[in-house]
Coordinates of C-alpha atoms in Angstrom, one line a residue:
Chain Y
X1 CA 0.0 0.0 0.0
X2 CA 2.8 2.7 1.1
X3 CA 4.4 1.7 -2.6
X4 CA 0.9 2.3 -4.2
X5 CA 0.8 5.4 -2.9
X6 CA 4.3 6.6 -3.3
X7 CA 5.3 7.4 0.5
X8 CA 8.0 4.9 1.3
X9 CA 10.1 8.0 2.5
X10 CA 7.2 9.2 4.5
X11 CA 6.4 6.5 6.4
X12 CA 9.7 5.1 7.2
X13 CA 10.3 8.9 8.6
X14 CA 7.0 9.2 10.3
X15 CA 7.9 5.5 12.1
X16 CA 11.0 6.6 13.1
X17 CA 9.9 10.0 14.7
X18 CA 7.1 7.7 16.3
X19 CA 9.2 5.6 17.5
X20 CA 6.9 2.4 16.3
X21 CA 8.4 -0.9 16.3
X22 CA 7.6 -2.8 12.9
X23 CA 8.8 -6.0 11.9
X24 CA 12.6 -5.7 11.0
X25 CA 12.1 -6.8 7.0
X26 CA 9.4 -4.3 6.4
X27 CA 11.6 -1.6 8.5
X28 CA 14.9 -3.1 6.1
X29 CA 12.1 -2.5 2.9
X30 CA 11.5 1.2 3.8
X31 CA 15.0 1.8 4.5
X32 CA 15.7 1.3 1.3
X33 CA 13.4 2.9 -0.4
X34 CA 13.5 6.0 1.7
X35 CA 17.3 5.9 0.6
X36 CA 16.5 5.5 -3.2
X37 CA 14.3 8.3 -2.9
X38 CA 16.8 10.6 -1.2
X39 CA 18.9 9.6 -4.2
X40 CA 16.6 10.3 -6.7
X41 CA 15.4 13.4 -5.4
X42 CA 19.1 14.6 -5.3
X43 CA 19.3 14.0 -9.3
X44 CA 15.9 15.7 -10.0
X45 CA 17.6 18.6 -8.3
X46 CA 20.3 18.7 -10.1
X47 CA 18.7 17.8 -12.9
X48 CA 16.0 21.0 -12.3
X49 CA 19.0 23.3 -11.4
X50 CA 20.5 22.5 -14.9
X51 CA 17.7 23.1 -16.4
X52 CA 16.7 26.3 -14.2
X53 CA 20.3 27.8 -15.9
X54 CA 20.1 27.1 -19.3
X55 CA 16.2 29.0 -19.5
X56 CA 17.6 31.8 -17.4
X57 CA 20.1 31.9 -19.9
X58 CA 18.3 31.8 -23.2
X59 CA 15.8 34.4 -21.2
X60 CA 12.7 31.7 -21.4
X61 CA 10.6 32.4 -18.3
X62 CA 9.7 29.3 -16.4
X63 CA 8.7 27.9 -13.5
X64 CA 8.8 24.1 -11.4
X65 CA 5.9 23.3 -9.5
X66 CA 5.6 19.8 -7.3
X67 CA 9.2 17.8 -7.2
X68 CA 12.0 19.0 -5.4
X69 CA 10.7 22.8 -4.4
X70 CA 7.3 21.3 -3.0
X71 CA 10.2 18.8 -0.8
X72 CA 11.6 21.2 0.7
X73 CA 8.4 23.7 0.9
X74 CA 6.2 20.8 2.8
X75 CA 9.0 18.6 4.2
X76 CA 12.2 21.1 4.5
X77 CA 13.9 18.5 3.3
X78 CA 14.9 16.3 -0.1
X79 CA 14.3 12.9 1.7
X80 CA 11.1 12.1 2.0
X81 CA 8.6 13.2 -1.0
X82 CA 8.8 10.7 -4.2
X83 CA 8.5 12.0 -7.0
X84 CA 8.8 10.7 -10.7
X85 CA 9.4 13.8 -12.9
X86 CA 10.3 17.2 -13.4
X87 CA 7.4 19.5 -13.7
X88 CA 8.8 22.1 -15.5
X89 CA 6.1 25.3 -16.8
X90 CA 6.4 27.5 -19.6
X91 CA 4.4 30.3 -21.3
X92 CA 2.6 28.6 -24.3
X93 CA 3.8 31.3 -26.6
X94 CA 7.2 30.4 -25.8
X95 CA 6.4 27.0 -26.0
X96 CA 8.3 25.5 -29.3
X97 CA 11.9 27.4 -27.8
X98 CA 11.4 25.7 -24.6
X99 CA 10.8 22.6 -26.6
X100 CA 13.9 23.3 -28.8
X101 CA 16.2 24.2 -25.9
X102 CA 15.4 20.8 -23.7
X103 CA 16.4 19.1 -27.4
X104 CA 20.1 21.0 -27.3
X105 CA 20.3 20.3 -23.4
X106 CA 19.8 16.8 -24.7
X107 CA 16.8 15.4 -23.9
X108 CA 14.7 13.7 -26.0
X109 CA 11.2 13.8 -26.5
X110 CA 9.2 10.6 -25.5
X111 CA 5.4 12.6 -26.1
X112 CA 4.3 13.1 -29.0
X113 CA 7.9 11.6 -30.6
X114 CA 11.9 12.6 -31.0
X115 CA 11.0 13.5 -34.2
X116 CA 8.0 15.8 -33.5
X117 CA 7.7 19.3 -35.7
X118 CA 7.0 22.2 -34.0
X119 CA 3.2 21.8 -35.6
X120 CA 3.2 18.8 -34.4
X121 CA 3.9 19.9 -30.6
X122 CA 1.4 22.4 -30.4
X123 CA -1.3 20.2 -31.6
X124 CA 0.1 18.0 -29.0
X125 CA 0.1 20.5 -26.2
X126 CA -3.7 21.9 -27.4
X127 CA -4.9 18.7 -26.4
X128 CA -2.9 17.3 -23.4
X129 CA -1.0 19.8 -21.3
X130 CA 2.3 18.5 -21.1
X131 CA 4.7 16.7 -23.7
X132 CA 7.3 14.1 -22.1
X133 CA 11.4 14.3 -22.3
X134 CA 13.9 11.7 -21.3
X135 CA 17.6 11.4 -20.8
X136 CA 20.0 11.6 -18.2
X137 CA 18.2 9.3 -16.0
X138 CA 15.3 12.1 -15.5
X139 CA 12.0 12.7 -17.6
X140 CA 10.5 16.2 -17.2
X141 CA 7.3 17.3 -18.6
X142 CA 7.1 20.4 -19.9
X143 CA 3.7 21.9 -19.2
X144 CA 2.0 24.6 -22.0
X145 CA -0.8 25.0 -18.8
X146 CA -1.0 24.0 -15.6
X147 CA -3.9 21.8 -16.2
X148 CA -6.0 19.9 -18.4
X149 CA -9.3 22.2 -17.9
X150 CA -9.0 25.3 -18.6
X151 CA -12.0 26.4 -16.8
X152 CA -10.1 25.2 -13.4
X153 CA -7.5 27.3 -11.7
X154 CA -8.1 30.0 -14.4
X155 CA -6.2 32.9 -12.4
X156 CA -2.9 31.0 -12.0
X157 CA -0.4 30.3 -15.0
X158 CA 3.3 30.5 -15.5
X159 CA 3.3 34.4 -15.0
X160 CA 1.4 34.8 -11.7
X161 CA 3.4 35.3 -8.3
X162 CA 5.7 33.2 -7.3
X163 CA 8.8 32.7 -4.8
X164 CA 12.1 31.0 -4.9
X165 CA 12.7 27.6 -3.0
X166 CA 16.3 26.9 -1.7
X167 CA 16.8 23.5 -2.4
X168 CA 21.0 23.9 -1.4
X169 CA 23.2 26.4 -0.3
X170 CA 22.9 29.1 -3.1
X171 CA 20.7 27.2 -5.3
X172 CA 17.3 28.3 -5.6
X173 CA 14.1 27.6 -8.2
X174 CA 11.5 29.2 -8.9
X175 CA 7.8 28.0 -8.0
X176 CA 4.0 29.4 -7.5
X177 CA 3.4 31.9 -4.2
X178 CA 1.9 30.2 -1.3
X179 CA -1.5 30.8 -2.3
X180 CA -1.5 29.9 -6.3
X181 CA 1.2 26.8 -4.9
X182 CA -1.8 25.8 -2.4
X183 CA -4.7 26.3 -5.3
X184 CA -2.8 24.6 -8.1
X185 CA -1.9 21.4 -5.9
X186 CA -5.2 21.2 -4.9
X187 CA -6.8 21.0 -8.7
X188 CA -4.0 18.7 -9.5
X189 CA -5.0 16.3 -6.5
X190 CA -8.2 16.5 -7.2
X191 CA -8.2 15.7 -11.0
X192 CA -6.8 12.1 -9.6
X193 CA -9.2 12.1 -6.8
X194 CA -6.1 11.5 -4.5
X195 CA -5.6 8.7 -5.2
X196 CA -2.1 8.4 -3.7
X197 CA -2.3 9.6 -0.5
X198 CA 1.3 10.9 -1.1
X199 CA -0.6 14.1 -2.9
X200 CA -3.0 14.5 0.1
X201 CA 0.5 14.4 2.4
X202 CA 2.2 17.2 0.2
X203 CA -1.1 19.7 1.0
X204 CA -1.4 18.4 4.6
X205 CA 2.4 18.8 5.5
X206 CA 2.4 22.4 3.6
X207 CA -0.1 23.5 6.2
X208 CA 0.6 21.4 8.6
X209 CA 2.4 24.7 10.4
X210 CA -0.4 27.7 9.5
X211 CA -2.6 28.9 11.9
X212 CA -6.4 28.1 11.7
X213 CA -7.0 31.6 10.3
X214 CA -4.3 31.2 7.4
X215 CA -5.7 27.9 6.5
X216 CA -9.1 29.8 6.4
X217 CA -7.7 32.4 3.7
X218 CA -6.2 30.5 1.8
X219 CA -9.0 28.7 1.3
X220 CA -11.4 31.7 0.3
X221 CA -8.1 32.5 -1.9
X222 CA -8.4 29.5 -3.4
X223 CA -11.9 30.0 -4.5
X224 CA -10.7 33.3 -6.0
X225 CA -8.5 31.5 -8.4
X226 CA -10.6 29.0 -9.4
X227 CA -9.4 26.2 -7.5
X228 CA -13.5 25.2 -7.4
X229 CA -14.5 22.6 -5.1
X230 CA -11.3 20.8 -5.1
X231 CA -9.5 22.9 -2.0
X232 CA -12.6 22.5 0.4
X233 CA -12.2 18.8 -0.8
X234 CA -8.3 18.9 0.2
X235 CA -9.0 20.4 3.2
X236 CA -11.4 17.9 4.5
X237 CA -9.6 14.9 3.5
X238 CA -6.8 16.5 5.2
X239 CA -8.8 16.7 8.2
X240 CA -10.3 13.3 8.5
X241 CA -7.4 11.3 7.2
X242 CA -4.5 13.1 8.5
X243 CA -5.3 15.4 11.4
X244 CA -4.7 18.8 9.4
X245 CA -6.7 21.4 12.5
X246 CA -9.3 23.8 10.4
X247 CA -11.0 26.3 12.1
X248 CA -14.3 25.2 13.2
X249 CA -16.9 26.9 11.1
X250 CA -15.2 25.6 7.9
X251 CA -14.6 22.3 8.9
X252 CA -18.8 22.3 9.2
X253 CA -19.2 24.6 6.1
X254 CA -17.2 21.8 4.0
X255 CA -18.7 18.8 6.0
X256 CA -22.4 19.7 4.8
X257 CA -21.7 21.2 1.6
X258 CA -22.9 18.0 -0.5
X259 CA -20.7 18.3 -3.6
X260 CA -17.9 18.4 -1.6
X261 CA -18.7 15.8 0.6
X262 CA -19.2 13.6 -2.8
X263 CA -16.2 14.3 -3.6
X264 CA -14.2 13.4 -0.4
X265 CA -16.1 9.8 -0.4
X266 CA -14.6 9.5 -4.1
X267 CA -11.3 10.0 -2.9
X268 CA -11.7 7.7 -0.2
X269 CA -12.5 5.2 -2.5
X270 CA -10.2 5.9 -5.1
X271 CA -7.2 5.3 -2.3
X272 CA -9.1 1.9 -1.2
X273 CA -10.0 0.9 -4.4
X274 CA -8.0 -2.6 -5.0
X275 CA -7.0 -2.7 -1.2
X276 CA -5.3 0.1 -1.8
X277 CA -2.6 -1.7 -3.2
X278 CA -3.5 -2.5 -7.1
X279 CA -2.9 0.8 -9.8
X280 CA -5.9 1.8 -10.4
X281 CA -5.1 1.8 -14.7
X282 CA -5.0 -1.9 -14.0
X283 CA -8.4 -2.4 -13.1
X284 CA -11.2 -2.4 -15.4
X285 CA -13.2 0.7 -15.0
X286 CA -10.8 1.2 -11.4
X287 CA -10.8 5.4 -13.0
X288 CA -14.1 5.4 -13.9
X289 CA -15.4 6.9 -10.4
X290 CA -12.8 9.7 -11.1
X291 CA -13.6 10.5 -14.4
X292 CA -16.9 10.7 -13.4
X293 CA -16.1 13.2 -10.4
X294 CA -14.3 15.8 -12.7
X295 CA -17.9 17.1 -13.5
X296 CA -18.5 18.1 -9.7
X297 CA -14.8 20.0 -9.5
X298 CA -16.9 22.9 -10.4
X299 CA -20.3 24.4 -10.2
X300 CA -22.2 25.6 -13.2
X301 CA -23.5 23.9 -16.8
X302 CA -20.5 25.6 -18.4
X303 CA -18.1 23.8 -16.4
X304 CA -19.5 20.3 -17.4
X305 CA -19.7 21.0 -20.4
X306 CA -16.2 21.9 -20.9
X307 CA -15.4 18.5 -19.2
X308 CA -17.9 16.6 -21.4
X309 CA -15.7 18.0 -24.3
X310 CA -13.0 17.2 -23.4
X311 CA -13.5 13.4 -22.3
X312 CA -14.9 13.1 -25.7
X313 CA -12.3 14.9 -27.9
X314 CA -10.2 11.7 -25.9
X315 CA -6.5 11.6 -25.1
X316 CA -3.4 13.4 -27.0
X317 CA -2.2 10.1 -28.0
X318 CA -6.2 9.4 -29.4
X319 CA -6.2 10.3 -33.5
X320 CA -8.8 12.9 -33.1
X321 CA -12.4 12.3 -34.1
X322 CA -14.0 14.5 -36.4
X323 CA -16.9 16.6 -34.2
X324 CA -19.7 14.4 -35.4
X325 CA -18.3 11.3 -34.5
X326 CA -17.4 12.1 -31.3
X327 CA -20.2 11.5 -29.3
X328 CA -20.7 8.3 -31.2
X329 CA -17.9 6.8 -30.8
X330 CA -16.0 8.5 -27.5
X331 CA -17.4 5.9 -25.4
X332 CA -16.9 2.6 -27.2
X333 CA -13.2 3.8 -28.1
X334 CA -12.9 4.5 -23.9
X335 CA -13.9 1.4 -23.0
X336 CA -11.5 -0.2 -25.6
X337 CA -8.5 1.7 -24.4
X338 CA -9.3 0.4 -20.7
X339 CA -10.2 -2.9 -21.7
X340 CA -6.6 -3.3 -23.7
X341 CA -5.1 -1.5 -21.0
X342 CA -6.4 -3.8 -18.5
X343 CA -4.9 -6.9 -20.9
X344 CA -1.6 -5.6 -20.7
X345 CA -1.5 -5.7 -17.4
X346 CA -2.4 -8.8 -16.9
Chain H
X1 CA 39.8 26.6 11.0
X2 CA 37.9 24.0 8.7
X3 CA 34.8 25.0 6.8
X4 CA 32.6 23.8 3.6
X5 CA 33.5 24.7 0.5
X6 CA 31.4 23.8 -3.2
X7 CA 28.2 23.3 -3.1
X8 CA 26.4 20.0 -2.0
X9 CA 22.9 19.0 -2.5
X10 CA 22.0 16.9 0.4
X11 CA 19.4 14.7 1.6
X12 CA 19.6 13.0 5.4
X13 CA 18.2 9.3 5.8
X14 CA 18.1 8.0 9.3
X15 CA 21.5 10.0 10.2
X16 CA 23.4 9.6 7.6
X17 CA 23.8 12.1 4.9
X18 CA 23.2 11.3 0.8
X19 CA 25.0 14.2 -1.4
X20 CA 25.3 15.3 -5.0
X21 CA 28.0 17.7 -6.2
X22 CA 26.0 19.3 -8.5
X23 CA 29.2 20.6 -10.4
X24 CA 31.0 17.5 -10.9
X25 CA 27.5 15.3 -10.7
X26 CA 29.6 13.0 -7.8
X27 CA 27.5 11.1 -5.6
X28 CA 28.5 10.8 -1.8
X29 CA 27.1 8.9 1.1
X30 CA 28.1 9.9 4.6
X31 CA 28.1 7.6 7.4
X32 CA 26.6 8.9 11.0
X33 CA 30.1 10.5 11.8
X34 CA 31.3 11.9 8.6
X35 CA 27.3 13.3 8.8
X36 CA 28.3 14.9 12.2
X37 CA 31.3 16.3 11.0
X38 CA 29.8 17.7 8.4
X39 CA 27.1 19.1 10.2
X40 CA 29.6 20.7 12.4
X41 CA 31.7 22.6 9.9
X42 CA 28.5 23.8 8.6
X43 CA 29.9 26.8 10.8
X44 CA 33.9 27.2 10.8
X45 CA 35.5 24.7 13.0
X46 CA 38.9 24.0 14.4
X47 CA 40.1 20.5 14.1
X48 CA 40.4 19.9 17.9
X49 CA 37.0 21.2 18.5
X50 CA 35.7 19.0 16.0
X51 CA 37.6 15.7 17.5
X52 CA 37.1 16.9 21.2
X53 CA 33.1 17.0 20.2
X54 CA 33.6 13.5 18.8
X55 CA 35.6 11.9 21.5
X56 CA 32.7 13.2 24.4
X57 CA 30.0 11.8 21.7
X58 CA 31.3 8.7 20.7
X59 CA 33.7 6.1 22.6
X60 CA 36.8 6.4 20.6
X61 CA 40.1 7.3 21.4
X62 CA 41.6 10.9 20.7
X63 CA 44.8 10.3 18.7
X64 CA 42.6 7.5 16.7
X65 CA 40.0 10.0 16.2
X66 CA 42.1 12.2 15.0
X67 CA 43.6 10.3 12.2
X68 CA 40.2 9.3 10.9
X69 CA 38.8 13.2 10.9
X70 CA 42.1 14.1 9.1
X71 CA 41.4 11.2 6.8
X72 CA 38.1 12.2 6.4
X73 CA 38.6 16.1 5.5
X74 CA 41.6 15.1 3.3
X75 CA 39.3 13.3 0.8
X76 CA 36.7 16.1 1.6
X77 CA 39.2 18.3 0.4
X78 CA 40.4 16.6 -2.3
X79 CA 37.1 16.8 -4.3
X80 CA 36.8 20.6 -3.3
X81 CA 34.1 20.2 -0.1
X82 CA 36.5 21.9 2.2
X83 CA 38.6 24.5 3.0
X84 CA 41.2 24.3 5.5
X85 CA 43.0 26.9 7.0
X86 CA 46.0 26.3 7.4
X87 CA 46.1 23.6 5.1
X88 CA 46.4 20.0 6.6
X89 CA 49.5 18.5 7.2
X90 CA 50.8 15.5 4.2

């Protein structure tokens, strides 16, 4: 279960500062894989500081956000928060440079394709927010938005405020302020319905040390910036599963507002699903519960209808279906993706 | 006096220090002393406060402590992590 849901550096931490005995080979196990994330988090950072110089230096505004700044910013340290990538943001009108400088830094593109055109990236990025590059042991995406919905977290992109993270002495990167940071990882939990607790841990820990009152605002902030329903569903999760204090006339405020409520019992589920131990792409239908929640992330017919637009215009990798078609044939080509899907794991 | 020098990344796992020179992209792995010396040069040090700091902490004799820390902050500053002032003796 901790491997399902990415916190091996967690909970071997949090066992240790507990002081909780555990049986020796499980305690060996998480030694181990607290160390390999130490390690890898060490590369990403290297790896991010590298690529932090070479955008400064071709004067390509960017920004990181989750990986190695939100480490440090939630954990104040590089041991404990796994990550897999380098999520690196970019102004889409900058977008093919960005593309073109990773390329002489010597990375390759795995999404769409080495070989991709510029064309070819941008109809790429207007239909999934992030192509894919590998080499040097890392991959990075490189993000055109911060999200797949437009609609959601429509007040934060690349250019709104941000700070500097020290991840070493005299090295720094650039991520969102402390309230876009707390909206943005909020939508981006809530797109998955948490379903690695490990994303639920990153918002708890970051507030882990505000008072009540700065929970509260940032919060209403969030709300401001179109983070929708998914903060009050962070911030209830966070409160049932992992203790996170909220002043008293929110926690009741979230606790009956229905649509949030929904939502917390999909994330719940969505952690359990499989015992909480199977990926949930390897189950048939195991992301159809959080497909199906996108719809509430927002109130409003306009929202939904985005969403319904977008789940049936399909995935980047999908050849796109002319308009007509698309209601036809979205959902028998869905359930053939998950049912081969499903194969292949097997 | 004996101080960092360069620039490590660093991560700490149950007392003992992982670390990338980001320059030269060399990995290092610190046991739970050479984590405490490093710790304690965080700040300039001399090299008998750091030894008489390691002797109270940890049950070793001083002259053998000694040659180990020297030992230590020789390779340290071999790859550039430290400075020493004066430099250490051959």
């Amino acid at each position: 279960m901790v491997a399902r849901h990415r916190v091996e550096g967690l909970a071997h931490n949090a066992l240790a500062a507990a002081k909780i005995s555990a049986p020796a080979d499980l305690l060996a196990w998480l030694a181990g894989a607290s160390s390999q994330t130490a390690r890898e988090n060490l590369v990403f950072a290297a790896e991010s500081m590298r690529l932090a110089k070479a955008f400064e230096q071709a004067g390509i505004p960017f920004l990181f956000v989750k990986g190695v700044t939100l480490s440090v910013l939630a954990y104040r340290s590089l041991a404990f928060k796994r990550a897999c990538d380098i999520d690196l943001a970019v102004d889409p009108d900058l977008y093919v440079e960005a593309a073109e400088l990773l390329r002489r830094t010597g990375l390759q593109c795995l999404s769409p394709g080495p070989s991709a055109s510029a064309d070819e990236m941008l109809a790429w990025t207007a239909r999934n927010k992030h192509t894919v590059w590998v080499g040097r042991g890392v991959a990075v995406e490189l993000h055109s938005a911060l999200v797949d919905t437009p609609l959601l977290l429509s007040k934060v992109s690349i250019h709104s405020p941000r700070q500097a993270v020290e991840i070493g002495p005299g090295m720094a990167l650039p991520t969102l302020a402390p309230d876009e940071l707390f909206a943005y990882l909020c939508v981006h939990g809530a797109t998955h319905a948490w379903s690695r607790i490990k994303w639920l841990a990153d918002v708890a820990a970051l507030l882990a040390h505000e008072s009540p009152e700065t929970i509260e605002r940032l919060y209403r902030r969030s709300l401001e910036l179109g983070a929708g329903r998914t903060s009050g569903q962070a911030l209830l999760l966070s409160a049932q599963l992992l203790g996170l204090a909220l002043p008293e006339g929110l926690e009741r405020e979230l606790s009956s507002n229905r649509a949030v409520a929904y939502l917390a019992r999909v994330a719940l589920r969505s952690m359990l699903r499989g015992g909480g131990i199977v990926e949930l792409d390897d189950m048939a239908l195991g992301t159809a519960d959080i497909h199906l929640s996108h719809f509430r992330l927002m109130p409003g017919f306009r929202f939904k209808w985005s969403e319904a637009r977008r789940k049936l215009a399909g995935p980047a990798d999908d050849e796109p279906l002319p308009g007509f078609l698309q209601p036809i044939l979205a959902a028998p080509r869905w359930l053939l993706r998950r049912a081969r899907r499903s194969r292949g794991a097997a | 006096m004996i101080s960092r020098n360069g620039t490590l990344l660093e991560a700490e796992v149950d007392g003992e220090i992982v670390a990338l020179n980001v320059e030269s992209g060399t990995c290092y792995g610190f046991n739970s002393t050479a984590t405490r010396i490093w710790s304690m040069i965080e700040q300039p040090r001399s090299l008998d406060e750091i030894c008489s700091t390691l002797v109270e902490q940890f049950d070793v004799q001083p002259e053998a402590c000694r040659g180990d820390v020297v030992e230590l902050l020789r390779e340290l500053q071999a790859d550039g992590l430290v400075r020493t002032d004066p430099p250490l003796a051959a």
